[in-house]
Amino acid sequence: MGVLIDNFGAILNGFKVTLALFVLGAICTIALGVVLGVMRVVPVVGFRAVASVYVGIFRNVPVVLVFFIVTLCFPMLGLRMPFFAYAVIALTLYESAFVCEAVRSGLNFVDRGQSEAARSIGMSGTQMLTTVIVPQALRYTLPAIANYMISLNKATSIAGVFGVAEATIQLKYLADENPSDIFVIFLGIGSGYMLINFVIAGSLHFYERRWRPA
């Protein structure tokens, strides 16, 4: 345990970066996932085709490949930014494809009478989606979104391979410097990830129970 105590500051800084990646990635992932989910169900062929192709691509490639594509192709296109930003973009592109499908299922589960009622009181299509349909759909999708957020948190560890000093890269540094304490180091870093995942799952479970449809 001494190695964890002696290096607590470095470990904490690593988890701060991990949490920053997760929070920004989660916000962008849910936002893009909702937009793509709506595109998957609207009666506009172009939107549905674009969203379907997007989901078909990113659901069927490894997340590490998405990291390589972003970090290699973006600079070639003149989009140079910190590796932290590349990591957020890669995580968003990958995980939003899964959130999209969860949102699409939730949208299909909402009773059609809700949209008819919204139209009857003069709501526009945008108002109907943002105030009636999407909020109800998200209630149905919270369990699935919780799983994808946990997956997102674990996927942040890949960012260390691309130069982002998150928790997993701190594990590598500590393991290299303290090979005799490698199991303690793995246990400490792993416990940190588990704690974050428990908080994610617990928070979304709380909101799931609070917003559960009647």
PDB file of C-alpha atoms in Angstrom:
ATOM      1  CA  MET A   1       0.000   0.000   0.000  1.00  0.00           C
ATOM      2  CA  GLY A   2       2.984   2.274   0.527  1.00  0.00           C
ATOM      3  CA  VAL A   3       3.511   2.756  -3.196  1.00  0.00           C
ATOM      4  CA  LEU A   4      -0.090   3.974  -3.569  1.00  0.00           C
ATOM      5  CA  ILE A   5       0.226   6.386  -0.659  1.00  0.00           C
ATOM      6  CA  ASP A   6       3.594   7.711  -1.833  1.00  0.00           C
ATOM      7  CA  ASN A   7       2.249   8.308  -5.343  1.00  0.00           C
ATOM      8  CA  PHE A   8      -1.262   9.366  -4.377  1.00  0.00           C
ATOM      9  CA  GLY A   9      -0.866  12.791  -5.986  1.00  0.00           C
ATOM     10  CA  ALA A  10       0.129  11.359  -9.353  1.00  0.00           C
ATOM     11  CA  ILE A  11      -2.685   8.790  -9.220  1.00  0.00           C
ATOM     12  CA  LEU A  12      -5.203  11.481  -8.285  1.00  0.00           C
ATOM     13  CA  ASN A  13      -4.051  13.682 -11.173  1.00  0.00           C
ATOM     14  CA  GLY A  14      -4.452  10.715 -13.515  1.00  0.00           C
ATOM     15  CA  PHE A  15      -8.012  10.143 -12.361  1.00  0.00           C
ATOM     16  CA  LYS A  16      -8.762  13.853 -12.726  1.00  0.00           C
ATOM     17  CA  VAL A  17      -7.869  13.550 -16.408  1.00  0.00           C
ATOM     18  CA  THR A  18      -9.915  10.334 -16.659  1.00  0.00           C
ATOM     19  CA  LEU A  19     -12.930  12.067 -15.116  1.00  0.00           C
ATOM     20  CA  ALA A  20     -12.520  15.067 -17.428  1.00  0.00           C
ATOM     21  CA  LEU A  21     -12.427  12.729 -20.431  1.00  0.00           C
ATOM     22  CA  PHE A  22     -15.481  10.901 -19.159  1.00  0.00           C
ATOM     23  CA  VAL A  23     -17.574  13.992 -18.357  1.00  0.00           C
ATOM     24  CA  LEU A  24     -16.860  15.755 -21.656  1.00  0.00           C
ATOM     25  CA  GLY A  25     -17.185  12.510 -23.566  1.00  0.00           C
ATOM     26  CA  ALA A  26     -20.488  11.676 -21.856  1.00  0.00           C
ATOM     27  CA  ILE A  27     -22.001  15.094 -22.605  1.00  0.00           C
ATOM     28  CA  CYS A  28     -20.962  14.958 -26.266  1.00  0.00           C
ATOM     29  CA  THR A  29     -21.889  11.276 -26.617  1.00  0.00           C
ATOM     30  CA  ILE A  30     -25.410  11.700 -25.262  1.00  0.00           C
ATOM     31  CA  ALA A  31     -25.988  14.870 -27.293  1.00  0.00           C
ATOM     32  CA  LEU A  32     -24.803  13.290 -30.547  1.00  0.00           C
ATOM     33  CA  GLY A  33     -26.520   9.997 -29.725  1.00  0.00           C
ATOM     34  CA  VAL A  34     -29.865  11.747 -29.248  1.00  0.00           C
ATOM     35  CA  VAL A  35     -29.497  13.664 -32.529  1.00  0.00           C
ATOM     36  CA  LEU A  36     -28.596  10.478 -34.401  1.00  0.00           C
ATOM     37  CA  GLY A  37     -31.429   8.588 -32.713  1.00  0.00           C
ATOM     38  CA  VAL A  38     -33.924  11.194 -33.870  1.00  0.00           C
ATOM     39  CA  MET A  39     -32.447  11.071 -37.373  1.00  0.00           C
ATOM     40  CA  ARG A  40     -33.005   7.301 -37.373  1.00  0.00           C
ATOM     41  CA  VAL A  41     -36.765   7.646 -36.918  1.00  0.00           C
ATOM     42  CA  VAL A  42     -37.755  10.877 -38.682  1.00  0.00           C
ATOM     43  CA  PRO A  43     -39.533  10.380 -42.024  1.00  0.00           C
ATOM     44  CA  VAL A  44     -36.660  11.938 -43.997  1.00  0.00           C
ATOM     45  CA  VAL A  45     -34.789   9.382 -46.081  1.00  0.00           C
ATOM     46  CA  GLY A  46     -31.536  11.357 -46.179  1.00  0.00           C
ATOM     47  CA  PHE A  47     -31.350  11.742 -42.398  1.00  0.00           C
ATOM     48  CA  ARG A  48     -32.169   8.088 -41.808  1.00  0.00           C
ATOM     49  CA  ALA A  49     -29.575   6.961 -44.339  1.00  0.00           C
ATOM     50  CA  VAL A  50     -26.791   9.103 -42.844  1.00  0.00           C
ATOM     51  CA  ALA A  51     -27.547   7.936 -39.302  1.00  0.00           C
ATOM     52  CA  SER A  52     -27.776   4.293 -40.400  1.00  0.00           C
ATOM     53  CA  VAL A  53     -24.407   4.434 -42.157  1.00  0.00           C
ATOM     54  CA  TYR A  54     -22.836   6.151 -39.158  1.00  0.00           C
ATOM     55  CA  VAL A  55     -24.131   3.501 -36.756  1.00  0.00           C
ATOM     56  CA  GLY A  56     -23.160   0.694 -39.116  1.00  0.00           C
ATOM     57  CA  ILE A  57     -19.578   1.944 -39.260  1.00  0.00           C
ATOM     58  CA  PHE A  58     -18.851   2.868 -35.654  1.00  0.00           C
ATOM     59  CA  ARG A  59     -20.653  -0.065 -34.031  1.00  0.00           C
ATOM     60  CA  ASN A  60     -18.549  -2.507 -36.020  1.00  0.00           C
ATOM     61  CA  VAL A  61     -15.003  -1.192 -35.583  1.00  0.00           C
ATOM     62  CA  PRO A  62     -12.777  -1.362 -32.473  1.00  0.00           C
ATOM     63  CA  VAL A  63     -12.622   1.808 -30.437  1.00  0.00           C
ATOM     64  CA  VAL A  64      -8.824   1.838 -30.715  1.00  0.00           C
ATOM     65  CA  LEU A  65      -9.207   2.076 -34.516  1.00  0.00           C
ATOM     66  CA  VAL A  66     -11.387   5.153 -34.053  1.00  0.00           C
ATOM     67  CA  PHE A  67      -8.604   6.677 -31.926  1.00  0.00           C
ATOM     68  CA  PHE A  68      -6.082   5.977 -34.697  1.00  0.00           C
ATOM     69  CA  ILE A  69      -8.345   7.477 -37.353  1.00  0.00           C
ATOM     70  CA  VAL A  70      -8.943  10.648 -35.349  1.00  0.00           C
ATOM     71  CA  THR A  71      -5.325  11.169 -34.254  1.00  0.00           C
ATOM     72  CA  LEU A  72      -3.903  10.424 -37.715  1.00  0.00           C
ATOM     73  CA  CYS A  73      -6.509  11.854 -40.091  1.00  0.00           C
ATOM     74  CA  PHE A  74      -7.497  15.042 -38.286  1.00  0.00           C
ATOM     75  CA  PRO A  75      -3.951  16.553 -38.448  1.00  0.00           C
ATOM     76  CA  MET A  76      -3.768  15.623 -42.155  1.00  0.00           C
ATOM     77  CA  LEU A  77      -6.955  17.659 -42.651  1.00  0.00           C
ATOM     78  CA  GLY A  78      -5.407  20.612 -40.842  1.00  0.00           C
ATOM     79  CA  LEU A  79      -7.408  20.042 -37.638  1.00  0.00           C
ATOM     80  CA  ARG A  80      -4.573  20.195 -35.115  1.00  0.00           C
ATOM     81  CA  MET A  81      -5.562  20.160 -31.461  1.00  0.00           C
ATOM     82  CA  PRO A  82      -4.365  18.655 -28.159  1.00  0.00           C
ATOM     83  CA  PHE A  83      -4.490  14.858 -27.853  1.00  0.00           C
ATOM     84  CA  PHE A  84      -7.021  15.319 -25.052  1.00  0.00           C
ATOM     85  CA  ALA A  85      -9.438  16.846 -27.580  1.00  0.00           C
ATOM     86  CA  TYR A  86      -8.742  14.035 -30.044  1.00  0.00           C
ATOM     87  CA  ALA A  87      -9.558  11.535 -27.293  1.00  0.00           C
ATOM     88  CA  VAL A  88     -12.890  13.216 -26.503  1.00  0.00           C
ATOM     89  CA  ILE A  89     -13.794  13.227 -30.208  1.00  0.00           C
ATOM     90  CA  ALA A  90     -12.844   9.554 -30.653  1.00  0.00           C
ATOM     91  CA  LEU A  91     -14.818   8.485 -27.586  1.00  0.00           C
ATOM     92  CA  THR A  92     -17.825  10.508 -28.739  1.00  0.00           C
ATOM     93  CA  LEU A  93     -17.789   9.112 -32.267  1.00  0.00           C
ATOM     94  CA  TYR A  94     -17.601   5.535 -31.012  1.00  0.00           C
ATOM     95  CA  GLU A  95     -20.007   5.523 -28.058  1.00  0.00           C
ATOM     96  CA  SER A  96     -22.644   7.772 -29.661  1.00  0.00           C
ATOM     97  CA  ALA A  97     -23.379   5.020 -32.195  1.00  0.00           C
ATOM     98  CA  PHE A  98     -24.520   2.767 -29.358  1.00  0.00           C
ATOM     99  CA  VAL A  99     -26.442   5.522 -27.567  1.00  0.00           C
ATOM    100  CA  CYS A 100     -28.145   6.292 -30.882  1.00  0.00           C
ATOM    101  CA  GLU A 101     -29.619   2.800 -31.074  1.00  0.00           C
ATOM    102  CA  ALA A 102     -30.813   2.982 -27.462  1.00  0.00           C
ATOM    103  CA  VAL A 103     -32.486   6.342 -28.145  1.00  0.00           C
ATOM    104  CA  ARG A 104     -34.034   5.005 -31.350  1.00  0.00           C
ATOM    105  CA  SER A 105     -35.578   2.122 -29.416  1.00  0.00           C
ATOM    106  CA  GLY A 106     -36.871   4.542 -26.789  1.00  0.00           C
ATOM    107  CA  LEU A 107     -38.404   6.808 -29.431  1.00  0.00           C
ATOM    108  CA  ASN A 108     -40.187   3.855 -31.010  1.00  0.00           C
ATOM    109  CA  PHE A 109     -41.533   2.900 -27.592  1.00  0.00           C
ATOM    110  CA  VAL A 110     -43.239   6.260 -27.019  1.00  0.00           C
ATOM    111  CA  ASP A 111     -46.942   6.024 -27.763  1.00  0.00           C
ATOM    112  CA  ARG A 112     -47.890   7.703 -31.043  1.00  0.00           C
ATOM    113  CA  GLY A 113     -50.771   9.358 -29.264  1.00  0.00           C
ATOM    114  CA  GLN A 114     -48.225  11.635 -27.594  1.00  0.00           C
ATOM    115  CA  SER A 115     -47.164  13.151 -30.911  1.00  0.00           C
ATOM    116  CA  GLU A 116     -50.770  13.443 -32.060  1.00  0.00           C
ATOM    117  CA  ALA A 117     -51.677  15.251 -28.828  1.00  0.00           C
ATOM    118  CA  ALA A 118     -48.719  17.604 -29.272  1.00  0.00           C
ATOM    119  CA  ARG A 119     -49.780  18.450 -32.823  1.00  0.00           C
ATOM    120  CA  SER A 120     -53.366  19.006 -31.709  1.00  0.00           C
ATOM    121  CA  ILE A 121     -52.273  21.832 -29.416  1.00  0.00           C
ATOM    122  CA  GLY A 122     -50.241  23.485 -32.155  1.00  0.00           C
ATOM    123  CA  MET A 123     -46.697  22.343 -31.317  1.00  0.00           C
ATOM    124  CA  SER A 124     -44.144  22.415 -34.107  1.00  0.00           C
ATOM    125  CA  GLY A 125     -42.142  19.312 -34.946  1.00  0.00           C
ATOM    126  CA  THR A 126     -39.099  20.651 -33.077  1.00  0.00           C
ATOM    127  CA  GLN A 127     -41.142  21.562 -29.997  1.00  0.00           C
ATOM    128  CA  MET A 128     -42.813  18.160 -30.032  1.00  0.00           C
ATOM    129  CA  LEU A 129     -39.471  16.337 -30.154  1.00  0.00           C
ATOM    130  CA  THR A 130     -37.647  18.442 -27.558  1.00  0.00           C
ATOM    131  CA  THR A 131     -40.431  18.807 -24.990  1.00  0.00           C
ATOM    132  CA  VAL A 132     -42.567  15.686 -25.393  1.00  0.00           C
ATOM    133  CA  ILE A 133     -41.056  12.799 -27.347  1.00  0.00           C
ATOM    134  CA  VAL A 134     -37.328  12.838 -26.567  1.00  0.00           C
ATOM    135  CA  PRO A 135     -37.704  13.369 -22.777  1.00  0.00           C
ATOM    136  CA  GLN A 136     -40.079  10.396 -22.605  1.00  0.00           C
ATOM    137  CA  ALA A 137     -37.796   8.267 -24.777  1.00  0.00           C
ATOM    138  CA  LEU A 138     -34.824   8.978 -22.516  1.00  0.00           C
ATOM    139  CA  ARG A 139     -36.764   7.560 -19.571  1.00  0.00           C
ATOM    140  CA  TYR A 140     -36.925   4.211 -21.337  1.00  0.00           C
ATOM    141  CA  THR A 141     -33.276   4.288 -22.386  1.00  0.00           C
ATOM    142  CA  LEU A 142     -31.616   5.141 -19.048  1.00  0.00           C
ATOM    143  CA  PRO A 143     -30.616   1.525 -18.207  1.00  0.00           C
ATOM    144  CA  ALA A 144     -28.939   1.115 -21.596  1.00  0.00           C
ATOM    145  CA  ILE A 145     -27.319   4.548 -21.389  1.00  0.00           C
ATOM    146  CA  ALA A 146     -25.933   3.631 -17.952  1.00  0.00           C
ATOM    147  CA  ASN A 147     -24.187   0.628 -19.494  1.00  0.00           C
ATOM    148  CA  TYR A 148     -22.767   2.740 -22.321  1.00  0.00           C
ATOM    149  CA  MET A 149     -21.507   5.367 -19.873  1.00  0.00           C
ATOM    150  CA  ILE A 150     -19.654   2.663 -17.950  1.00  0.00           C
ATOM    151  CA  SER A 151     -18.234   1.450 -21.257  1.00  0.00           C
ATOM    152  CA  LEU A 152     -17.208   5.036 -22.039  1.00  0.00           C
ATOM    153  CA  ASN A 153     -15.408   5.366 -18.713  1.00  0.00           C
ATOM    154  CA  LYS A 154     -13.437   2.174 -19.354  1.00  0.00           C
ATOM    155  CA  ALA A 155     -12.635   3.278 -22.903  1.00  0.00           C
ATOM    156  CA  THR A 156     -10.931   6.434 -21.577  1.00  0.00           C
ATOM    157  CA  SER A 157      -7.998   4.165 -20.658  1.00  0.00           C
ATOM    158  CA  ILE A 158      -7.108   3.928 -24.362  1.00  0.00           C
ATOM    159  CA  ALA A 159      -6.298   7.637 -24.372  1.00  0.00           C
ATOM    160  CA  GLY A 160      -3.116   6.867 -22.443  1.00  0.00           C
ATOM    161  CA  VAL A 161      -1.699   5.097 -25.504  1.00  0.00           C
ATOM    162  CA  PHE A 162      -2.032   8.380 -27.418  1.00  0.00           C
ATOM    163  CA  GLY A 163      -0.230  10.534 -24.883  1.00  0.00           C
ATOM    164  CA  VAL A 164      -3.036  11.595 -22.541  1.00  0.00           C
ATOM    165  CA  ALA A 165      -1.818  11.287 -18.941  1.00  0.00           C
ATOM    166  CA  GLU A 166      -4.931   9.616 -17.526  1.00  0.00           C
ATOM    167  CA  ALA A 167      -5.129   6.979 -14.801  1.00  0.00           C
ATOM    168  CA  THR A 168      -4.014   3.989 -16.868  1.00  0.00           C
ATOM    169  CA  ILE A 169      -0.805   5.682 -18.002  1.00  0.00           C
ATOM    170  CA  GLN A 170      -0.061   6.433 -14.361  1.00  0.00           C
ATOM    171  CA  LEU A 171      -0.489   2.711 -13.702  1.00  0.00           C
ATOM    172  CA  LYS A 172       2.123   1.965 -16.377  1.00  0.00           C
ATOM    173  CA  TYR A 173       4.583   4.494 -14.947  1.00  0.00           C
ATOM    174  CA  LEU A 174       4.176   3.162 -11.415  1.00  0.00           C
ATOM    175  CA  ALA A 175       4.424  -0.473 -12.544  1.00  0.00           C
ATOM    176  CA  ASP A 176       7.651   0.278 -14.442  1.00  0.00           C
ATOM    177  CA  GLU A 177       9.168   2.026 -11.432  1.00  0.00           C
ATOM    178  CA  ASN A 178       7.873  -0.440  -8.805  1.00  0.00           C
ATOM    179  CA  PRO A 179       7.717  -3.901 -10.434  1.00  0.00           C
ATOM    180  CA  SER A 180       7.609  -5.653  -7.070  1.00  0.00           C
ATOM    181  CA  ASP A 181       4.375  -3.826  -6.161  1.00  0.00           C
ATOM    182  CA  ILE A 182       2.617  -4.400  -9.474  1.00  0.00           C
ATOM    183  CA  PHE A 183      -0.368  -6.262  -7.975  1.00  0.00           C
ATOM    184  CA  VAL A 184      -0.974  -3.547  -5.390  1.00  0.00           C
ATOM    185  CA  ILE A 185      -0.779  -0.915  -8.129  1.00  0.00           C
ATOM    186  CA  PHE A 186      -3.236  -2.789 -10.338  1.00  0.00           C
ATOM    187  CA  LEU A 187      -5.580  -3.229  -7.382  1.00  0.00           C
ATOM    188  CA  GLY A 188      -5.425   0.473  -6.486  1.00  0.00           C
ATOM    189  CA  ILE A 189      -5.968   1.794 -10.015  1.00  0.00           C
ATOM    190  CA  GLY A 190      -8.619  -0.850 -10.737  1.00  0.00           C
ATOM    191  CA  SER A 191     -10.474   0.098  -7.551  1.00  0.00           C
ATOM    192  CA  GLY A 192     -10.531   3.701  -8.739  1.00  0.00           C
ATOM    193  CA  TYR A 193     -12.197   2.720 -12.004  1.00  0.00           C
ATOM    194  CA  MET A 194     -14.663   0.498 -10.157  1.00  0.00           C
ATOM    195  CA  LEU A 195     -15.570   3.355  -7.820  1.00  0.00           C
ATOM    196  CA  ILE A 196     -16.259   5.686 -10.739  1.00  0.00           C
ATOM    197  CA  ASN A 197     -18.374   3.011 -12.441  1.00  0.00           C
ATOM    198  CA  PHE A 198     -20.380   2.407  -9.264  1.00  0.00           C
ATOM    199  CA  VAL A 199     -21.072   6.139  -8.998  1.00  0.00           C
ATOM    200  CA  ILE A 200     -22.157   6.281 -12.667  1.00  0.00           C
ATOM    201  CA  ALA A 201     -24.422   3.255 -12.327  1.00  0.00           C
ATOM    202  CA  GLY A 202     -25.848   4.428  -9.005  1.00  0.00           C
ATOM    203  CA  SER A 203     -26.577   7.941 -10.251  1.00  0.00           C
ATOM    204  CA  LEU A 204     -28.346   6.762 -13.388  1.00  0.00           C
ATOM    205  CA  HIS A 205     -30.235   4.119 -11.423  1.00  0.00           C
ATOM    206  CA  PHE A 206     -31.465   6.869  -9.080  1.00  0.00           C
ATOM    207  CA  TYR A 207     -32.736   8.934 -11.999  1.00  0.00           C
ATOM    208  CA  GLU A 208     -34.188   5.839 -13.648  1.00  0.00           C
ATOM    209  CA  ARG A 209     -36.311   5.144 -10.560  1.00  0.00           C
ATOM    210  CA  ARG A 210     -37.270   8.812 -10.240  1.00  0.00           C
ATOM    211  CA  TRP A 211     -38.245   9.221 -13.913  1.00  0.00           C
ATOM    212  CA  ARG A 212     -39.624   5.733 -14.486  1.00  0.00           C
ATOM    213  CA  PRO A 213     -42.725   5.931 -16.672  1.00  0.00           C
ATOM    214  CA  ALA A 214     -45.961   5.187 -14.871  1.00  0.00           C
TER     215      ALA A 214
END
